[in-house]
Amino acid sequence: MRYVLPAVLIVLGLLSGTLGVLQKTLWAPSDTLVASAQLDDPGPVLVVEPGVLNLYGTPAELEVTAADAEQEITISRTTKENADAWVGASDVSRVTGMADEDALAVTTTKGGEGAPAEDAPAEGEEAPPEEQEADAEALATVPAPGSSDLWESTVSGTGSASLTFDEEAGRTAFVIGTDGEQPAAAEVSITWPADDSTPWALPLLIAGGVLIVGGGIMGFFAIRRTRSEAERRRSRQERRRKLAETGAAFAIVPVIALAGCAPEELPVAEPAPSSTTPAAAVTDAQLTEILSRISAEVSAADEKLDEKKLSARASGPFLAQREAAYEVKDKAGDKASLPPAVATDEVLVNHTSATDQWPRVTSAVTRDAESGTTQLLVLAQKDARADYTVWSQTALQPGTELPEVPDARAGAELLPPEQDGLRLAPEKVAEAYADVLGKGEESESAKTFTEDAFRKQVADNQKKQRDALEEGGAKIDFEYTGSTDELTAMATADGGAIVTGVIGTKTTITPDSTESTTGSLTLPSPAKEVTGEEKTSKKLEQTTELVMTWVVPSGEDDPITMVGMNEVYTGAKLV
């Protein structure tokens, strides 16, 4: 029996060492956690809700697979609010969290079941009329999600797509889809990094080694024992007692190791709470991508003088100016020119608005590398699914210094036309400046604006044309009309505003006329090509449209400064 304890120790050492080796090999935990879901009928859109990619540690990898291996599938990043607005009442599936240790929880809503509830009408307002029941077929399709201007970024792939997310959850959601008609995806999976440490492996290996060495030493000395039988019996009893205690202690080890493998409570997504203030409409990266798309489409329309193609990316004064310029260019050819191309080579300032409503308006200061000109572009988006369009384009005057604008991450306030606290309300600026152009220093608004090169140029040209025509007995009249409703106004950091508005101009040349004779006019280009006449005894009316940008200070003391303009010849007729 003298060899029992050494044998037991060696066996226990081997078992302990084996457990340690197994924990490092066959029983080693994975270095990743993977959860997935098969999607049978997800609808045309799949949304991964905020916080889902942060259920475990980051970076997390989101991967989606299309039902058709040849189908392009996209993952687009945006805010939850934008995602919900874009989805609207359409059929949609949403990944909301974990259904099991390796399965994602997915909910599917059909026919507007999950659409955000509309706000109740304010006191005194009439409730909107009841709408007809939604068309189920229409709700089952959406525009191709990947092409929307609403997204901050998009990744795509053929058959599958993936992205890595290593940020705080915030309000970030992901919109997934194919062509807007086919199922959004056949499978979605998320992979997180996992803790693959094995804290018991090393202690088990050390304990196993100690037990084996100890058992060996004890066995060696047992062979050499020459003590009496009584002493051997007492020693044997002592060894049995120690054996019982040691065996019980090490029997706990596997139990502890296995106890660590008990299933954990499933985590719950914890996105940031929704903000009480509107967020910025576009990020810097998003703006750059939007402007790149706009530039390409407007350039293609300019090349073919294609008004239909132009309307996809143009609205407001920008659309009106270019449509008129297309008509003049079509008749006058090389005698007429188009407005400048949309400058997108460099975004100098992202003066985006802070809003959670539609229509949306945002602006940017951009530079054209070839000409070196700087433009202020105002962009508009009529609803969540619509593309941004250029609402206005003005070339900033040389030496212009714009006031500081709010940080693009927070956005600037979009001001109403009647905003008070400014030198002039935005709705009155274009009208007042038009009066200055028409009357010069005699205008009551002359002191409201700083002197600028354009005002001086207009005054000089008026005088030259009057003097030249009067020598031939003809006369010329100038008319400037400022619009009170075509405008945008965005707040600056100092409490002022950047206002963009429209002024229409009309010049009327009347030939020399007496009771017995009527003089004639020789028409200049492009009026000659537009009217189809070289000479006329009728009045000649020519029109241009001015889109102008002003910096309007707060208070009543400082004058308004005109900082940008774009003048386009819009037509001519004989009357």
Coordinates of C-alpha atoms in Angstrom, one line a residue:
M1 CA 0.0 0.0 0.0
R2 CA 3.0 2.3 0.3
Y3 CA 2.7 3.1 -3.4
V4 CA -1.0 4.1 -3.3
L5 CA -0.5 7.8 -2.5
P6 CA 2.2 8.3 -5.1
A7 CA 0.1 6.6 -7.7
V8 CA -3.0 8.6 -6.8
L9 CA -1.0 11.9 -6.9
I10 CA 0.5 10.9 -10.3
V11 CA -3.0 10.0 -11.7
L12 CA -4.5 13.3 -10.3
G13 CA -1.5 15.2 -11.9
L14 CA -2.2 13.5 -15.2
L15 CA -5.9 14.4 -15.0
S16 CA -5.2 18.0 -14.0
G17 CA -2.6 18.4 -16.8
T18 CA -5.0 16.8 -19.3
L19 CA -7.7 19.2 -18.3
G20 CA -5.3 22.1 -18.8
V21 CA -4.3 20.9 -22.2
L22 CA -7.9 20.4 -23.3
Q23 CA -8.8 23.9 -22.2
K24 CA -6.0 25.2 -24.5
T25 CA -7.0 22.9 -27.4
L26 CA -10.2 21.1 -27.9
W27 CA -12.1 23.0 -25.2
A28 CA -10.6 26.4 -26.1
P29 CA -13.3 29.1 -26.5
S30 CA -13.7 30.8 -29.8
D31 CA -12.1 34.2 -30.3
T32 CA -15.4 35.4 -31.9
L33 CA -19.1 35.4 -31.1
V34 CA -21.4 35.0 -34.2
A35 CA -25.1 35.4 -34.3
S36 CA -27.2 35.2 -37.5
A37 CA -30.7 34.9 -38.9
Q38 CA -32.2 33.4 -42.0
L39 CA -34.7 35.7 -43.6
D40 CA -37.6 34.0 -45.5
D41 CA -39.7 37.0 -46.4
P42 CA -38.0 40.2 -45.0
G43 CA -39.6 42.6 -47.5
P44 CA -37.6 45.1 -49.6
V45 CA -35.8 46.7 -46.6
L46 CA -33.9 45.4 -43.6
V47 CA -32.9 47.8 -40.8
V48 CA -30.3 47.0 -38.1
E49 CA -31.4 49.0 -35.1
P50 CA -29.0 51.2 -33.1
G51 CA -27.0 49.4 -30.5
V52 CA -27.3 45.9 -32.0
L53 CA -23.7 46.0 -33.3
N54 CA -22.6 47.0 -29.8
L55 CA -24.3 44.1 -27.9
Y56 CA -20.8 42.7 -27.3
G57 CA -17.4 44.2 -27.8
T58 CA -16.3 46.1 -31.0
P59 CA -15.2 46.1 -33.7
A60 CA -18.2 44.2 -34.9
E61 CA -18.6 42.9 -38.5
L62 CA -22.0 43.1 -40.1
E63 CA -22.5 40.8 -43.1
V64 CA -25.5 40.3 -45.3
T65 CA -26.2 37.9 -48.1
A66 CA -28.6 38.4 -51.0
A67 CA -31.1 35.8 -52.1
D68 CA -29.5 35.9 -55.6
A69 CA -25.8 35.4 -55.8
E70 CA -25.7 37.8 -58.8
Q71 CA -27.7 40.5 -57.1
E72 CA -26.1 43.7 -55.8
I73 CA -26.8 44.3 -52.1
T74 CA -26.0 47.4 -50.1
I75 CA -25.5 48.4 -46.5
S76 CA -26.1 52.1 -45.8
R77 CA -25.3 54.0 -42.6
T78 CA -27.6 56.7 -41.2
T79 CA -29.4 57.7 -38.1
K80 CA -32.5 55.8 -36.8
E81 CA -34.6 58.9 -37.4
N82 CA -33.6 59.1 -41.0
A83 CA -33.9 55.4 -41.5
D84 CA -37.5 55.4 -40.1
A85 CA -38.4 58.4 -42.3
W86 CA -37.0 56.7 -45.4
V87 CA -38.8 53.4 -44.7
G88 CA -42.1 55.2 -44.0
A89 CA -45.0 52.8 -44.2
S90 CA -43.2 50.2 -46.4
D91 CA -42.8 46.6 -45.6
V92 CA -39.6 46.2 -43.4
S93 CA -37.7 43.8 -41.3
R94 CA -35.7 45.0 -38.3
V95 CA -32.8 43.3 -36.4
T96 CA -33.5 44.3 -32.8
G97 CA -31.1 42.2 -30.7
M98 CA -30.4 38.6 -29.7
A99 CA -33.1 35.8 -29.9
D100 CA -30.6 33.1 -28.6
E101 CA -26.9 32.7 -28.0
D102 CA -26.2 32.4 -31.7
A103 CA -29.4 33.8 -33.3
L104 CA -30.5 37.4 -34.0
A105 CA -34.0 38.6 -33.2
V106 CA -35.7 39.9 -36.4
T107 CA -39.2 41.4 -36.5
T108 CA -41.1 42.0 -39.8
T109 CA -43.9 44.5 -40.3
K110 CA -46.2 44.7 -43.4
G111 CA -48.3 47.4 -44.9
G112 CA -47.3 50.2 -42.5
E113 CA -47.7 48.3 -39.2
G114 CA -44.4 49.6 -38.0
A115 CA -44.6 53.1 -39.4
P116 CA -44.0 55.9 -36.9
A117 CA -47.3 57.4 -35.6
E118 CA -48.2 60.8 -37.0
D119 CA -48.3 63.7 -34.6
A120 CA -51.8 64.7 -33.4
P121 CA -53.0 68.0 -34.8
A122 CA -52.2 71.0 -32.5
E123 CA -55.0 72.8 -30.7
G124 CA -57.1 74.7 -33.2
E125 CA -55.9 72.8 -36.2
E126 CA -58.1 70.5 -38.2
A127 CA -57.4 66.9 -38.4
P128 CA -56.2 65.7 -41.8
P129 CA -58.7 63.9 -43.9
E130 CA -58.7 60.1 -43.7
E131 CA -56.5 58.7 -46.4
Q132 CA -57.4 55.7 -48.5
E133 CA -56.1 52.3 -47.3
A134 CA -52.5 51.9 -48.3
D135 CA -51.8 49.8 -51.4
A136 CA -50.1 46.6 -50.2
E137 CA -48.3 46.1 -53.5
A138 CA -46.9 49.7 -53.4
L139 CA -45.7 49.2 -49.8
A140 CA -43.9 46.0 -50.8
T141 CA -41.4 47.9 -52.9
V142 CA -39.1 50.9 -52.3
P143 CA -36.5 52.8 -54.4
A144 CA -33.1 51.0 -54.5
P145 CA -31.8 51.8 -51.0
G146 CA -28.2 52.2 -51.9
S147 CA -28.7 55.2 -54.1
S148 CA -30.2 57.5 -51.5
D149 CA -28.6 60.9 -50.6
L150 CA -29.9 60.4 -47.1
W151 CA -27.1 58.0 -46.1
E152 CA -23.9 59.0 -44.5
S153 CA -22.0 56.1 -46.3
T154 CA -22.8 53.0 -48.3
V155 CA -21.0 49.8 -49.0
S156 CA -22.1 47.3 -51.6
G157 CA -21.2 43.9 -53.1
T158 CA -22.4 41.3 -55.5
G159 CA -24.2 38.5 -53.6
S160 CA -23.0 39.8 -50.2
A161 CA -21.7 42.8 -48.5
S162 CA -20.0 43.6 -45.1
L163 CA -18.8 46.4 -43.0
T164 CA -16.9 46.8 -39.8
F165 CA -18.3 49.1 -37.0
D166 CA -16.0 50.2 -34.2
E167 CA -17.8 53.2 -32.6
E168 CA -20.3 54.0 -29.8
A169 CA -23.8 52.9 -30.6
G170 CA -25.2 56.5 -30.7
R171 CA -28.3 56.6 -33.0
T172 CA -26.6 54.8 -35.8
A173 CA -28.8 52.4 -37.8
F174 CA -28.0 50.4 -41.0
V175 CA -30.4 50.1 -44.0
I176 CA -30.0 47.0 -46.1
G177 CA -31.5 46.2 -49.5
T178 CA -31.0 45.2 -53.1
D179 CA -33.1 46.8 -55.9
G180 CA -36.0 47.8 -53.8
E181 CA -38.2 45.1 -55.2
Q182 CA -36.4 41.8 -54.4
P183 CA -36.0 40.6 -50.7
A184 CA -33.6 42.8 -48.8
A185 CA -31.4 39.9 -47.8
A186 CA -31.5 36.1 -47.4
E187 CA -29.2 36.1 -44.3
V188 CA -27.8 38.5 -41.9
S189 CA -25.0 37.8 -39.4
I190 CA -23.0 39.8 -36.9
T191 CA -19.5 38.8 -35.6
W192 CA -18.1 40.3 -32.4
P193 CA -14.7 39.7 -30.8
A194 CA -14.9 37.3 -27.8
D195 CA -12.8 36.7 -24.7
D196 CA -10.9 33.5 -25.6
S197 CA -8.8 33.5 -22.4
T198 CA -8.5 30.2 -20.4
P199 CA -7.8 31.3 -16.8
W200 CA -7.9 27.7 -15.5
A201 CA -5.6 26.2 -18.0
L202 CA -2.3 27.3 -16.6
P203 CA -3.2 26.6 -12.9
L204 CA -4.3 23.1 -14.0
L205 CA -1.1 22.5 -15.9
I206 CA 1.0 23.7 -13.0
A207 CA -1.0 21.7 -10.4
G208 CA -0.7 18.6 -12.6
G209 CA 3.1 19.0 -12.9
V210 CA 3.5 19.5 -9.1
L211 CA 1.3 16.4 -8.4
I212 CA 3.3 14.2 -10.8
V213 CA 6.7 15.4 -9.4
G214 CA 5.4 15.0 -5.8
G215 CA 4.0 11.6 -6.5
G216 CA 7.3 10.5 -8.1
I217 CA 9.4 11.8 -5.1
M218 CA 7.1 10.1 -2.6
G219 CA 7.3 6.8 -4.5
F220 CA 11.1 7.0 -4.6
F221 CA 11.3 7.5 -0.9
A222 CA 8.6 4.8 -0.2
I223 CA 10.9 2.2 -1.8
R224 CA 13.7 3.1 0.6
R225 CA 11.6 3.0 3.7
T226 CA 12.9 0.6 6.3
R227 CA 10.7 1.6 9.1
S228 CA 8.9 -0.8 11.2
E229 CA 5.5 -2.3 10.3
A230 CA 3.8 -0.1 12.9
E231 CA 5.5 3.0 11.6
R232 CA 4.5 1.9 8.1
R233 CA 0.9 1.4 9.2
R234 CA 0.8 4.8 10.8
S235 CA 2.4 6.4 7.8
R236 CA -0.1 4.6 5.5
Q237 CA -3.0 5.9 7.6
E238 CA -1.6 9.4 7.4
R239 CA -1.2 9.1 3.6
R240 CA -4.8 7.9 3.2
R241 CA -6.1 10.9 5.2
K242 CA -4.1 13.3 3.1
L243 CA -5.2 11.5 0.0
A244 CA -8.9 12.0 0.9
E245 CA -8.3 15.8 1.6
T246 CA -6.3 16.3 -1.6
G247 CA -8.7 14.4 -3.8
A248 CA -11.6 16.5 -2.6
A249 CA -9.8 19.7 -3.2
F250 CA -8.9 18.8 -6.8
A251 CA -12.3 17.3 -7.6
I252 CA -13.6 20.9 -7.3
V253 CA -11.4 22.1 -10.1
P254 CA -13.4 20.6 -13.0
V255 CA -16.6 21.7 -11.4
I256 CA -15.4 25.3 -11.2
A257 CA -14.1 25.1 -14.8
L258 CA -17.4 23.8 -16.1
A259 CA -19.4 26.3 -14.0
G260 CA -17.8 29.1 -16.0
C261 CA -19.5 27.7 -19.1
A262 CA -23.0 28.2 -17.8
P263 CA -25.2 30.2 -20.3
E264 CA -25.1 34.0 -19.7
E265 CA -28.1 36.3 -19.9
L266 CA -28.5 37.7 -23.4
P267 CA -27.4 41.3 -23.8
V268 CA -29.9 44.1 -24.8
A269 CA -29.2 46.8 -27.3
E270 CA -28.6 50.2 -25.6
P271 CA -28.6 53.0 -28.2
A272 CA -28.2 56.6 -27.2
P273 CA -31.5 58.3 -26.3
S274 CA -33.1 60.3 -29.1
S275 CA -32.0 63.9 -29.1
T276 CA -34.3 66.7 -28.0
T277 CA -32.8 69.0 -30.6
P278 CA -32.6 68.4 -34.4
A279 CA -29.5 66.9 -35.8
A280 CA -27.3 68.2 -38.6
A281 CA -28.9 67.4 -42.0
V282 CA -25.7 66.1 -43.7
T283 CA -22.2 65.1 -42.6
D284 CA -19.0 66.3 -44.3
A285 CA -18.5 62.9 -46.0
Q286 CA -22.1 62.7 -47.0
L287 CA -22.1 66.2 -48.5
T288 CA -19.0 65.4 -50.6
E289 CA -20.7 62.3 -52.0
I290 CA -24.0 64.2 -52.7
L291 CA -22.1 67.0 -54.5
S292 CA -20.2 64.5 -56.6
R293 CA -23.4 62.9 -57.8
I294 CA -25.0 66.3 -58.5
S295 CA -22.1 67.5 -60.5
A296 CA -22.0 64.5 -62.7
E297 CA -25.8 64.6 -63.4
V298 CA -25.9 68.4 -64.0
S299 CA -22.9 68.2 -66.3
A300 CA -24.6 65.5 -68.3
A301 CA -27.7 67.6 -68.6
D302 CA -25.7 70.7 -69.7
E303 CA -24.0 68.7 -72.4
K304 CA -27.3 67.7 -74.0
L305 CA -29.4 70.7 -72.9
D306 CA -31.6 68.1 -71.4
E307 CA -34.2 69.7 -69.1
K308 CA -35.7 66.4 -68.0
K309 CA -32.4 65.1 -66.8
L310 CA -31.6 68.5 -65.2
S311 CA -34.8 68.4 -63.2
A312 CA -33.6 65.3 -61.3
R313 CA -30.9 67.4 -59.6
A314 CA -32.2 71.0 -59.9
S315 CA -35.0 73.0 -58.3
G316 CA -36.0 76.5 -57.5
P317 CA -34.0 79.4 -59.0
F318 CA -31.2 77.1 -60.1
L319 CA -33.6 75.1 -62.3
A320 CA -35.3 78.2 -63.6
Q321 CA -32.0 79.8 -64.6
R322 CA -30.7 76.8 -66.3
E323 CA -33.9 75.9 -68.2
A324 CA -34.0 79.5 -69.5
A325 CA -30.3 79.3 -70.4
Y326 CA -30.9 76.0 -72.3
E327 CA -33.6 77.6 -74.4
V328 CA -31.4 80.6 -75.2
K329 CA -28.4 78.3 -75.9
D330 CA -30.5 76.1 -78.2
K331 CA -31.4 79.2 -80.3
A332 CA -28.3 81.3 -80.1
G333 CA -25.6 78.5 -80.1
D334 CA -22.1 79.9 -79.5
K335 CA -23.6 83.4 -79.0
A336 CA -24.9 82.3 -75.6
S337 CA -23.3 80.6 -72.7
L338 CA -24.5 78.4 -69.9
P339 CA -24.2 79.2 -66.2
P340 CA -21.0 78.0 -64.5
A341 CA -20.7 74.3 -63.7
V342 CA -21.4 73.2 -60.1
A343 CA -18.1 73.5 -58.2
T344 CA -17.4 70.3 -56.3
D345 CA -13.6 69.9 -56.3
E346 CA -13.2 71.1 -52.7
V347 CA -15.8 71.6 -49.9
L348 CA -14.6 74.6 -47.9
V349 CA -17.6 75.0 -45.6
N350 CA -20.4 72.6 -44.7
H351 CA -23.1 75.1 -43.6
T352 CA -25.7 72.4 -43.0
S353 CA -29.0 73.0 -41.3
A354 CA -30.1 71.4 -38.1
T355 CA -33.5 69.8 -38.8
D356 CA -35.5 66.6 -38.4
Q357 CA -38.2 67.7 -40.8
W358 CA -38.8 67.8 -44.6
P359 CA -38.4 69.6 -46.9
R360 CA -34.8 70.1 -45.9
V361 CA -32.4 72.9 -46.9
T362 CA -28.6 72.9 -46.5
S363 CA -25.8 74.8 -48.0
A364 CA -22.1 74.5 -48.7
V365 CA -19.2 76.7 -49.9
T366 CA -17.2 74.9 -52.6
R367 CA -14.3 75.6 -54.9
D368 CA -13.7 74.8 -58.5
A369 CA -10.0 73.8 -59.0
E370 CA -9.8 74.8 -62.7
S371 CA -11.2 78.3 -62.5
G372 CA -10.4 79.0 -58.8
T373 CA -13.9 80.3 -58.3
T374 CA -15.7 79.8 -55.0
Q375 CA -19.5 79.1 -55.0
L376 CA -22.2 79.0 -52.4
L377 CA -24.6 76.2 -53.1
V378 CA -28.0 75.8 -51.5
L379 CA -29.3 72.3 -51.6
A380 CA -32.9 71.1 -51.0
Q381 CA -34.5 67.7 -50.3
K382 CA -38.3 67.6 -50.5
D383 CA -38.7 64.3 -48.6
A384 CA -36.7 61.5 -47.1
R385 CA -36.5 59.4 -50.3
A386 CA -35.8 62.3 -52.7
D387 CA -32.4 63.2 -53.9
Y388 CA -30.9 66.5 -53.0
T389 CA -31.2 69.1 -55.7
V390 CA -29.3 72.4 -56.2
W391 CA -31.8 75.2 -55.2
S392 CA -29.4 78.0 -55.9
Q393 CA -25.8 78.7 -57.1
T394 CA -23.9 82.0 -56.5
A395 CA -20.3 82.8 -57.2
L396 CA -18.8 84.5 -54.1
Q397 CA -17.2 87.9 -54.8
P398 CA -13.4 88.2 -54.7
G399 CA -12.2 88.9 -51.2
T400 CA -15.4 87.7 -49.6
E401 CA -15.1 86.8 -45.9
L402 CA -18.1 84.9 -44.7
P403 CA -19.0 85.0 -41.0
E404 CA -18.3 82.0 -38.8
V405 CA -21.0 79.3 -39.1
P406 CA -22.1 76.7 -36.5
D407 CA -20.2 73.5 -36.3
A408 CA -21.4 71.1 -39.1
R409 CA -21.8 68.3 -36.5
A410 CA -24.5 70.4 -34.8
G411 CA -26.0 72.2 -37.8
A412 CA -27.3 75.7 -38.2
E413 CA -30.9 77.0 -37.7
L414 CA -33.0 77.5 -40.8
L415 CA -34.7 80.8 -40.3
P416 CA -38.2 81.8 -41.4
P417 CA -38.7 84.5 -44.0
E418 CA -40.1 86.9 -41.4
Q419 CA -37.2 86.4 -38.8
D420 CA -36.8 89.4 -36.6
G421 CA -33.7 90.6 -34.8
L422 CA -31.8 91.1 -38.1
R423 CA -31.0 94.3 -40.1
L424 CA -33.8 93.3 -42.4
A425 CA -36.1 90.3 -42.3
P426 CA -34.9 87.8 -44.9
E427 CA -38.1 88.2 -47.0
K428 CA -37.3 92.0 -47.5
V429 CA -33.7 91.7 -48.5
A430 CA -34.0 91.0 -52.2
E431 CA -36.8 93.6 -52.6
A432 CA -34.6 96.3 -50.9
Y433 CA -31.5 95.5 -52.9
A434 CA -33.6 95.5 -56.2
D435 CA -34.7 99.0 -55.3
V436 CA -31.0 100.0 -54.8
L437 CA -30.1 98.6 -58.3
G438 CA -33.0 100.5 -59.9
K439 CA -32.6 103.8 -58.1
G440 CA -29.0 103.9 -57.0
E441 CA -28.2 106.3 -54.2
E442 CA -31.7 107.8 -54.4
S443 CA -33.1 104.5 -53.0
E444 CA -34.3 104.6 -49.4
S445 CA -32.4 101.3 -48.9
A446 CA -29.1 102.6 -50.3
K447 CA -27.6 102.9 -46.8
T448 CA -28.9 99.6 -45.7
F449 CA -26.3 97.8 -47.9
T450 CA -22.5 98.3 -48.1
E451 CA -21.1 99.6 -51.4
D452 CA -20.1 96.7 -53.7
A453 CA -18.5 96.3 -57.1
F454 CA -21.7 94.9 -58.7
R455 CA -23.8 98.0 -57.7
K456 CA -21.2 100.2 -59.2
Q457 CA -21.0 98.1 -62.4
V458 CA -24.8 98.2 -62.7
A459 CA -24.9 102.0 -62.3
D460 CA -22.1 102.5 -64.8
N461 CA -23.7 100.2 -67.4
Q462 CA -27.1 102.0 -67.0
K463 CA -25.5 105.3 -67.7
K464 CA -23.5 104.1 -70.7
Q465 CA -26.6 102.5 -72.3
R466 CA -28.8 105.5 -71.7
D467 CA -26.2 107.8 -73.2
A468 CA -25.6 105.6 -76.3
L469 CA -29.3 105.1 -77.1
E470 CA -30.3 108.7 -76.5
E471 CA -27.8 109.8 -79.2
G472 CA -30.0 107.7 -81.7
G473 CA -33.2 109.0 -80.3
A474 CA -34.0 105.7 -78.5
K475 CA -34.5 105.2 -74.8
I476 CA -34.0 102.4 -72.3
D477 CA -35.8 101.5 -69.1
F478 CA -34.5 99.2 -66.3
E479 CA -36.8 97.3 -64.0
Y480 CA -35.6 95.3 -61.0
T481 CA -38.0 93.1 -59.0
G482 CA -37.0 91.3 -55.8
S483 CA -38.8 88.2 -54.9
T484 CA -40.3 88.0 -51.4
D485 CA -40.9 84.2 -51.4
E486 CA -38.0 82.6 -53.3
L487 CA -35.4 82.7 -50.5
T488 CA -33.4 80.7 -47.9
A489 CA -32.0 82.0 -44.7
M490 CA -29.6 80.2 -42.4
A491 CA -28.2 81.4 -39.1
T492 CA -24.6 82.3 -38.6
A493 CA -22.7 81.8 -35.3
D494 CA -22.8 85.5 -34.5
G495 CA -26.6 85.7 -34.6
G496 CA -26.8 87.0 -38.2
A497 CA -27.9 85.2 -41.3
I498 CA -26.8 84.2 -44.8
V499 CA -29.7 84.9 -47.1
T500 CA -30.1 83.9 -50.7
G501 CA -32.8 85.4 -52.9
V502 CA -33.9 86.2 -56.4
I503 CA -34.1 89.4 -58.4
G504 CA -35.7 89.5 -61.8
T505 CA -34.5 92.2 -64.2
K506 CA -36.1 93.5 -67.4
T507 CA -34.6 96.1 -69.8
T508 CA -36.9 97.7 -72.4
I509 CA -35.4 99.5 -75.4
T510 CA -37.8 101.7 -77.3
P511 CA -36.8 102.9 -80.8
D512 CA -36.9 106.6 -81.8
S513 CA -40.4 107.4 -82.7
T514 CA -42.2 110.6 -84.0
E515 CA -45.6 111.3 -85.4
S516 CA -44.5 110.5 -89.0
T517 CA -41.6 108.1 -88.6
T518 CA -40.6 105.2 -86.4
G519 CA -36.9 104.4 -86.0
S520 CA -35.5 100.9 -86.0
L521 CA -33.2 98.9 -83.7
T522 CA -30.3 96.6 -84.7
L523 CA -30.6 93.7 -82.3
P524 CA -27.5 92.5 -80.4
S525 CA -26.7 88.9 -79.8
P526 CA -28.2 86.8 -78.3
A527 CA -31.4 88.8 -78.6
K528 CA -31.1 88.6 -82.4
E529 CA -30.9 84.8 -82.4
V530 CA -33.7 84.4 -79.7
T531 CA -36.2 86.6 -81.5
G532 CA -35.1 85.6 -85.0
E533 CA -34.9 89.3 -86.1
E534 CA -31.9 91.4 -86.9
K535 CA -33.7 94.7 -87.0
T536 CA -37.0 95.9 -85.5
S537 CA -39.1 99.0 -85.0
K538 CA -40.8 97.3 -82.0
K539 CA -39.8 97.5 -78.4
L540 CA -37.1 95.0 -77.3
E541 CA -37.5 93.4 -73.9
Q542 CA -34.7 91.4 -72.5
T543 CA -34.7 89.6 -69.2
T544 CA -32.1 88.2 -66.8
E545 CA -32.4 86.5 -63.5
L546 CA -30.1 87.4 -60.6
V547 CA -29.6 84.9 -57.7
M548 CA -27.8 86.7 -54.9
T549 CA -26.4 86.0 -51.5
W550 CA -26.2 88.5 -48.7
V551 CA -24.7 88.4 -45.2
V552 CA -27.4 90.0 -43.0
P553 CA -26.1 91.1 -39.5
S554 CA -28.1 91.1 -36.4
G555 CA -29.4 94.3 -34.9
E556 CA -30.2 97.6 -36.7
D557 CA -26.9 99.3 -37.1
D558 CA -24.5 97.3 -39.4
P559 CA -25.2 97.3 -43.1
I560 CA -26.0 94.2 -45.2
T561 CA -23.3 92.9 -47.5
M562 CA -23.8 91.3 -50.9
V563 CA -21.3 88.4 -51.1
G564 CA -22.3 86.3 -54.1
M565 CA -24.3 86.4 -57.3
N566 CA -25.2 84.5 -60.5
E567 CA -26.7 86.4 -63.4
V568 CA -28.3 84.5 -66.3
Y569 CA -29.7 85.8 -69.5
T570 CA -33.2 84.3 -69.7
G571 CA -34.8 85.6 -72.8
A572 CA -35.8 88.4 -75.3
K573 CA -39.0 89.3 -77.1
L574 CA -40.4 92.1 -79.3
V575 CA -43.5 93.9 -78.1

